[in-house]
XYZ file of C-alpha atoms in Angstrom:
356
model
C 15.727 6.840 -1.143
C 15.296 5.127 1.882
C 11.831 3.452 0.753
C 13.669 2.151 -2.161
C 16.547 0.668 -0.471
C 14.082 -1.235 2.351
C 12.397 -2.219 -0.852
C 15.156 -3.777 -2.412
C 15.236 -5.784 1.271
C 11.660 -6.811 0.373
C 12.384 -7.818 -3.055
C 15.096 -10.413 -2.631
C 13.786 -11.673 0.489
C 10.449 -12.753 -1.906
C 12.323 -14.173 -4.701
C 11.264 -17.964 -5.209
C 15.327 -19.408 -5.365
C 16.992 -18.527 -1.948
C 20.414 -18.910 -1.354
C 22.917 -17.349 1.415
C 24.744 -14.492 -0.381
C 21.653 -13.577 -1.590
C 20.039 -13.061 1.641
C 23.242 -11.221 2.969
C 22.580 -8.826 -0.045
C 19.078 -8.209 1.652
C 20.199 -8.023 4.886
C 22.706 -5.697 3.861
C 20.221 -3.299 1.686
C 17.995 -3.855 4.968
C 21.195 -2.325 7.594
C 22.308 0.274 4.945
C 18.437 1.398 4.722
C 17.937 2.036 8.761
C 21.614 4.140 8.689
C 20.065 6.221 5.535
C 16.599 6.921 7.289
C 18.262 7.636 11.138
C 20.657 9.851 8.550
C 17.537 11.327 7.171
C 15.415 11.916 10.260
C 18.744 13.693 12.424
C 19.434 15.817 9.174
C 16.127 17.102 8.925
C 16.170 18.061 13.020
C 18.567 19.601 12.571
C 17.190 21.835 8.986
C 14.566 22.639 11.129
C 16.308 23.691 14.196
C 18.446 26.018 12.247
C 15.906 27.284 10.123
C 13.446 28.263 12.214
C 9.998 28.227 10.266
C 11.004 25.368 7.521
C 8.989 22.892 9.391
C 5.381 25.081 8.774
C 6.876 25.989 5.188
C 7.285 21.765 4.514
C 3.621 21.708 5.284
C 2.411 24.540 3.037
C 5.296 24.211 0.215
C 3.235 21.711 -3.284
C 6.556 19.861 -3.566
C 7.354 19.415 -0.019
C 4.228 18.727 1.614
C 3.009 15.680 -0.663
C 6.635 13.890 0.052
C 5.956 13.938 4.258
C 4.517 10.903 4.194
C 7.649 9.210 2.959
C 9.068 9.168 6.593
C 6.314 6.760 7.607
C 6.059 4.550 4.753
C 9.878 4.080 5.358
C 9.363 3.602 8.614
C 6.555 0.543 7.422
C 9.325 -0.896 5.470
C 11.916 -1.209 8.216
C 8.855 -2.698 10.151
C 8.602 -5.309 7.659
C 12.208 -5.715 7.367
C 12.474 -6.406 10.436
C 9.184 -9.401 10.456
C 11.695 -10.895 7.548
C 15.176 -10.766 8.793
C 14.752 -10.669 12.710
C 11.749 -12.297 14.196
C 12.398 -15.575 12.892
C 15.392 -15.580 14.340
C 14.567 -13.551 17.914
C 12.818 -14.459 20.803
C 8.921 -13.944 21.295
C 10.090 -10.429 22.773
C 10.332 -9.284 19.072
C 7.510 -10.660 17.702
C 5.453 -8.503 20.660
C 6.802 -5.808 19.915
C 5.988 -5.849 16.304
C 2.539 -6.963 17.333
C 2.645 -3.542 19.264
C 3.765 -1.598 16.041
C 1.677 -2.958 13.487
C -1.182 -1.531 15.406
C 0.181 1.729 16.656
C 1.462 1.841 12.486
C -2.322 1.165 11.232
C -3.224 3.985 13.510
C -0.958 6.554 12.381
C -1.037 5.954 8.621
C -5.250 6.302 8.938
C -4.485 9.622 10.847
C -1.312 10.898 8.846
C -3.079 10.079 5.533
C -6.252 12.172 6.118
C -4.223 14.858 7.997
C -2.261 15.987 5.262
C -4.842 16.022 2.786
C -6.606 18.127 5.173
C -3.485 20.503 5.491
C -3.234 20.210 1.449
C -7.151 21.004 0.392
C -7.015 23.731 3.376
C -3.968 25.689 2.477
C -3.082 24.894 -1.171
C -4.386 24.590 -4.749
C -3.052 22.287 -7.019
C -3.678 23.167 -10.668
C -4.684 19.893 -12.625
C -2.216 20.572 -15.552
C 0.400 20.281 -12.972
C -0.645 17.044 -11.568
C 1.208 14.236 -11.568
C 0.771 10.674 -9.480
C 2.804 12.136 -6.212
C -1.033 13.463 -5.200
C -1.005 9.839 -4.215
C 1.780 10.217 -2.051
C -0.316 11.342 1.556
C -2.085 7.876 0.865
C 1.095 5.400 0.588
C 1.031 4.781 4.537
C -2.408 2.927 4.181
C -0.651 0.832 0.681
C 1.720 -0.561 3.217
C -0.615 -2.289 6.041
C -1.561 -5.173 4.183
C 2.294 -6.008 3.225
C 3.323 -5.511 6.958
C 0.353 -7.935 7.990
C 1.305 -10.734 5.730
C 5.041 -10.297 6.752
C 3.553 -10.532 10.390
C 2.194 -13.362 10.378
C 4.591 -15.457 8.146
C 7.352 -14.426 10.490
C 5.131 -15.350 13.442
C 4.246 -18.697 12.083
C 7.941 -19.441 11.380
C 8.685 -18.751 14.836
C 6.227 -21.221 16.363
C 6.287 -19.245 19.618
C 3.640 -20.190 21.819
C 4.446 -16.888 24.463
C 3.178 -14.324 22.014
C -0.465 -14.413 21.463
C -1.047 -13.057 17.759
C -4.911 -12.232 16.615
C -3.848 -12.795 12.996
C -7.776 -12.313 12.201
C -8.161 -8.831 13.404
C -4.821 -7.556 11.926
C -6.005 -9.321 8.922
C -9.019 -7.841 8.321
C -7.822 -4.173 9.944
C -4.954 -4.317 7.254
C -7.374 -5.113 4.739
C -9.509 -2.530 5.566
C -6.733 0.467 5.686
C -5.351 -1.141 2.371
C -8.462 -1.047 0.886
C -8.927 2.675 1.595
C -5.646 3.622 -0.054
C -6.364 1.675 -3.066
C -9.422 3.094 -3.198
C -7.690 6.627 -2.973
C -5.031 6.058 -5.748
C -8.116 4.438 -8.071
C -9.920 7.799 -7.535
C -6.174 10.165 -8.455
C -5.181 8.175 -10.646
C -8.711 9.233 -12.469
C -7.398 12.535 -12.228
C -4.123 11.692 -13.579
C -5.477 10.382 -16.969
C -7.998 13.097 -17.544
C -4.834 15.224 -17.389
C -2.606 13.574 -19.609
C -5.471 13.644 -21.928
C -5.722 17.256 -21.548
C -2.114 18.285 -20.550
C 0.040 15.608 -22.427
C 3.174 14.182 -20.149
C 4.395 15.472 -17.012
C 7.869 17.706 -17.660
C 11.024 16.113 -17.719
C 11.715 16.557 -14.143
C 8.791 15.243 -13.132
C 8.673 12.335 -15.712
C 9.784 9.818 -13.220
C 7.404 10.431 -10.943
C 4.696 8.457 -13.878
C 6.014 5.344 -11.737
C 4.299 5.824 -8.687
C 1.479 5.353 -10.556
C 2.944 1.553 -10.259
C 2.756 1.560 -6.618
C -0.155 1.229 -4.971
C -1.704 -1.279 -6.923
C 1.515 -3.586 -6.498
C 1.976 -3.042 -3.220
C -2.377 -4.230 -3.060
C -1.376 -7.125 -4.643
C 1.551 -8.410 -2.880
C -0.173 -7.855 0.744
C -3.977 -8.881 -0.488
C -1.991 -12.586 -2.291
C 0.051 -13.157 0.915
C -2.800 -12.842 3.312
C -5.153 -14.916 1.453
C -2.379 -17.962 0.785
C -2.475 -18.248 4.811
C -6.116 -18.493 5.273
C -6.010 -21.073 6.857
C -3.790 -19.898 9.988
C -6.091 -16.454 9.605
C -9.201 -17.433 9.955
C -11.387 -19.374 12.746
C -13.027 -22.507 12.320
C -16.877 -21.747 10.756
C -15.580 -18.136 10.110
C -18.949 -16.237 9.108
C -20.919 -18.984 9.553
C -19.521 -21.569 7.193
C -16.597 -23.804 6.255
C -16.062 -22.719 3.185
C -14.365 -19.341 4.279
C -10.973 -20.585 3.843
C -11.049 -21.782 -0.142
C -13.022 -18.896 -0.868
C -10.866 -16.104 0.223
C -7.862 -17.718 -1.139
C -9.522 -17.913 -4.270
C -11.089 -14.169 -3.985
C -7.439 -13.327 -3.270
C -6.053 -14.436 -6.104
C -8.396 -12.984 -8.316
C -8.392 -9.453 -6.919
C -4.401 -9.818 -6.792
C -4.530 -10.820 -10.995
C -6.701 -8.052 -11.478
C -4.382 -5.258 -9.786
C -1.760 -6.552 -10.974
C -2.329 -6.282 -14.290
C -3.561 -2.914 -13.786
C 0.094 -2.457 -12.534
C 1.803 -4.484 -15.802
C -0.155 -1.405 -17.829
C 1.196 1.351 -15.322
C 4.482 0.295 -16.084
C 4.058 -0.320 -19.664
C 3.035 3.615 -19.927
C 5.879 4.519 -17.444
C 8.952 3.052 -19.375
C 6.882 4.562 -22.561
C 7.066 7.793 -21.107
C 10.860 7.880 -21.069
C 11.518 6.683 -24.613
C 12.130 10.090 -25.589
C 15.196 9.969 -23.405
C 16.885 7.478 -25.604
C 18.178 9.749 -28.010
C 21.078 11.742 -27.298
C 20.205 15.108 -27.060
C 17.293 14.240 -24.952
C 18.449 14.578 -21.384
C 16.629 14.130 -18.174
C 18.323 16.222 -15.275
C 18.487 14.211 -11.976
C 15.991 15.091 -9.143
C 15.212 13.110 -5.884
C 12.195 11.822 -7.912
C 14.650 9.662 -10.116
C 13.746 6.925 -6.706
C 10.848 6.494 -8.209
C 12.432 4.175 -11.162
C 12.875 1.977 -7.920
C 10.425 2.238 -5.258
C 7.442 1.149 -6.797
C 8.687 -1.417 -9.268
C 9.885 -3.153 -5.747
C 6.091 -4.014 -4.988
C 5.586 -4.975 -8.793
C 8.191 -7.133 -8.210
C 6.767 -8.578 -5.070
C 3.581 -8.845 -6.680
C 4.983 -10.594 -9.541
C 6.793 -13.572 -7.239
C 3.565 -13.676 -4.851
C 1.620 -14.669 -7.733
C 4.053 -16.838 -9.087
C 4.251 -18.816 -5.051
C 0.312 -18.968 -5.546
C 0.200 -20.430 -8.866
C 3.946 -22.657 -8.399
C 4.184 -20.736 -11.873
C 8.320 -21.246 -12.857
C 7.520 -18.409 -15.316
C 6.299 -15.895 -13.082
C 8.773 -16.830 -10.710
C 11.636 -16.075 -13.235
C 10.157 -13.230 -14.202
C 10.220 -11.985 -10.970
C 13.970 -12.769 -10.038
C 14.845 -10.958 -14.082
C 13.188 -7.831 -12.584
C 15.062 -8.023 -9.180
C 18.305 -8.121 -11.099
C 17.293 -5.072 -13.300
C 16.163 -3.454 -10.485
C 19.198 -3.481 -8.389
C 21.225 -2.286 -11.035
C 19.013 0.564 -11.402
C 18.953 0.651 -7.481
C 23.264 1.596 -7.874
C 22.676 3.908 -11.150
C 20.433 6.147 -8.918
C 22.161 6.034 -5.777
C 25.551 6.789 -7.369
C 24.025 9.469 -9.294
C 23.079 11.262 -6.176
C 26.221 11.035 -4.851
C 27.732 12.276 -7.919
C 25.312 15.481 -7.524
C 25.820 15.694 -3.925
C 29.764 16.047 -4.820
C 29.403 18.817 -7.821
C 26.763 20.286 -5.591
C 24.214 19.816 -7.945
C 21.494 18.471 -5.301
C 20.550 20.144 -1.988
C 22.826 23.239 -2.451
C 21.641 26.960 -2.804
C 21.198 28.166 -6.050
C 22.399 31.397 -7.616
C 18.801 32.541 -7.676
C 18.043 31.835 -4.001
């Protein structure tokens, strides 16, 4: 929830045609997004205070476990929130301090990455007719670096603050790196993914939105790998690895790499909204589940994607594109979100069942 609603932030902050009440929508998405995820974070103190033992069983439950990571990948998108909306508009105290975070976040989503999947392959087995793309999920804090690097150093250059000293090469090529990993990662699941729907057909109705997050991490490769090669130039030194041609290169190599995933994500999606045609007739229902985000969260970094190549390229087509699938997605952004609350209400969602 909260990773979609920061995304929807990051979405209509990247649309190509600007305009004020549409950045007070983002800003707004942006505010409503930090009250949902302090909501989040003092709710689940609290679970654990009262039930003593819940945190251990979040670690060693197959549902729970794989969703941890969500806390810090929201966490990444209020970081980046925050590059777009406040440090352009701050003093240099802000842009330090998200200096300070962008490394202390690269750190963190290397280490809480590999140390779930250590606490997953040491504790639990996942069958592989029960897989579905969420295995991807302890690798999502590494799909965000590159995205909060870009945002980084766009807000930094827009600030023209000479007080703040900002290596934009090493965070470039650290967020590359860490990016690189996770994409890596998701390549190697989502493998594993199509050898089971091969074998195993489609995920079950509950989990059938969860075929979207199959979207994300290629998107989300895309829209930080395209931004950080577009500003080259401020990246990288004079005669960087011996030669003057580092700058066209790597914007070119950029783009490239950035067409390539993102096509890979087009296809994702393609198979995604496929997946739910069943659910257009009538008697076909889908019951709601948390996983219903999923419509949103990753289809904000296709999104992205989508108008960073369409900057690159000064392509009006992508560019529209992009701004028809921003308006799609926000309505599907209130569907879900007053869903929930509808389930919340009839105690549908997070309330003891008769079996429990």
């Amino acid at each position: 929830m909260t990773q979609a609603t920061g995304g929807m932030a990051n979405v209509i902050h990247s649309l190509p045609y600007q305009a004020a009440w549409l950045n007070g929508i983002a800003i707004a998405f942006f505010l409503l997004n930090v009250l949902l995820f302090v909501m989040n974070c003092v709710l689940a103190t609290l679970r654990f205070h009262w039930r003593p033992g819940t945190l251990i069983h979040t670690f060693t439950d197959q549902t729970e476990s794989l969703f941890i990571p969500a806390s810090v990948v929201s966490f990444a998108i209020i970081c980046i929130n925050i590059c777009q909306f406040g440090v352009p508009y701050v003093g240099p105290w802000l842009l330090r301090i998200m200096q300070i975070l962008f490394w202390s976040y690269t750190a963190m989503s290397m280490l809480a990455s590999a140390t779930i999947y250590l606490v997953l392959w040491s504790t639990l087995v996942f069958p592989i007719h029960t897989m579905t793309p969420t295995w991807v999920f302890p690798a999502y804090p590494l799909l965000l670096t590159a995205p909060f690097a870009s945002n980084l150093i766009t807000a930094a250059s827009q600030t023209n603050q000479t007080q703040v000293i900002l290596n934009r090469t090493a965070i470039a090529l650290s967020a590359v790196a860490t990016q690189g990993a996770g994409c890596l990662i998701a390549f190697m699941i989502s493998a594993a993914f199509i050898y089971r729907l091969m074998t195993q057909k489609l995920p079950r109705d509950f989990q059938r939105p969860g075929v979207f997050i199959s979207i994300g991490p290629f998107a989300f490769t895309v829209g930080g790998i395209v931004l950080l090669g577009n500003q080259a130039d401020k990246i990288l030194p004079q005669g960087f690895l011996g030669t003057d041609l580092a700058v066209p290169i790597i914007k070119v190599l950029s783009v490239m790499i950035g067409l390539w995933l993102w096509g890979l994500s087009v296809w994702f999606f393609v198979v995604s909204v496929g997946s739910l045609w069943k659910y257009v007739r009538p008697a076909n229902k889908m019951p709601f589940q948390m996983t219903w985000w999923s419509f949103v969260f990753p289809n904000t970094a296709l999104v992205t994607a989508t108008a960073a190549l369409g900057k690159v390229f000064q392509n009006s087509g992508l560019q529209i594109f992009a701004c028809v699938m921003a308006a799609g997605l926000i309505v599907v952004w209130v569907v879900v979100f007053v869903t929930m609350v509808r389930c919340l209400y009839k105690r549908e969602l997070l309330w003891p069942k008769d079996t429990q």
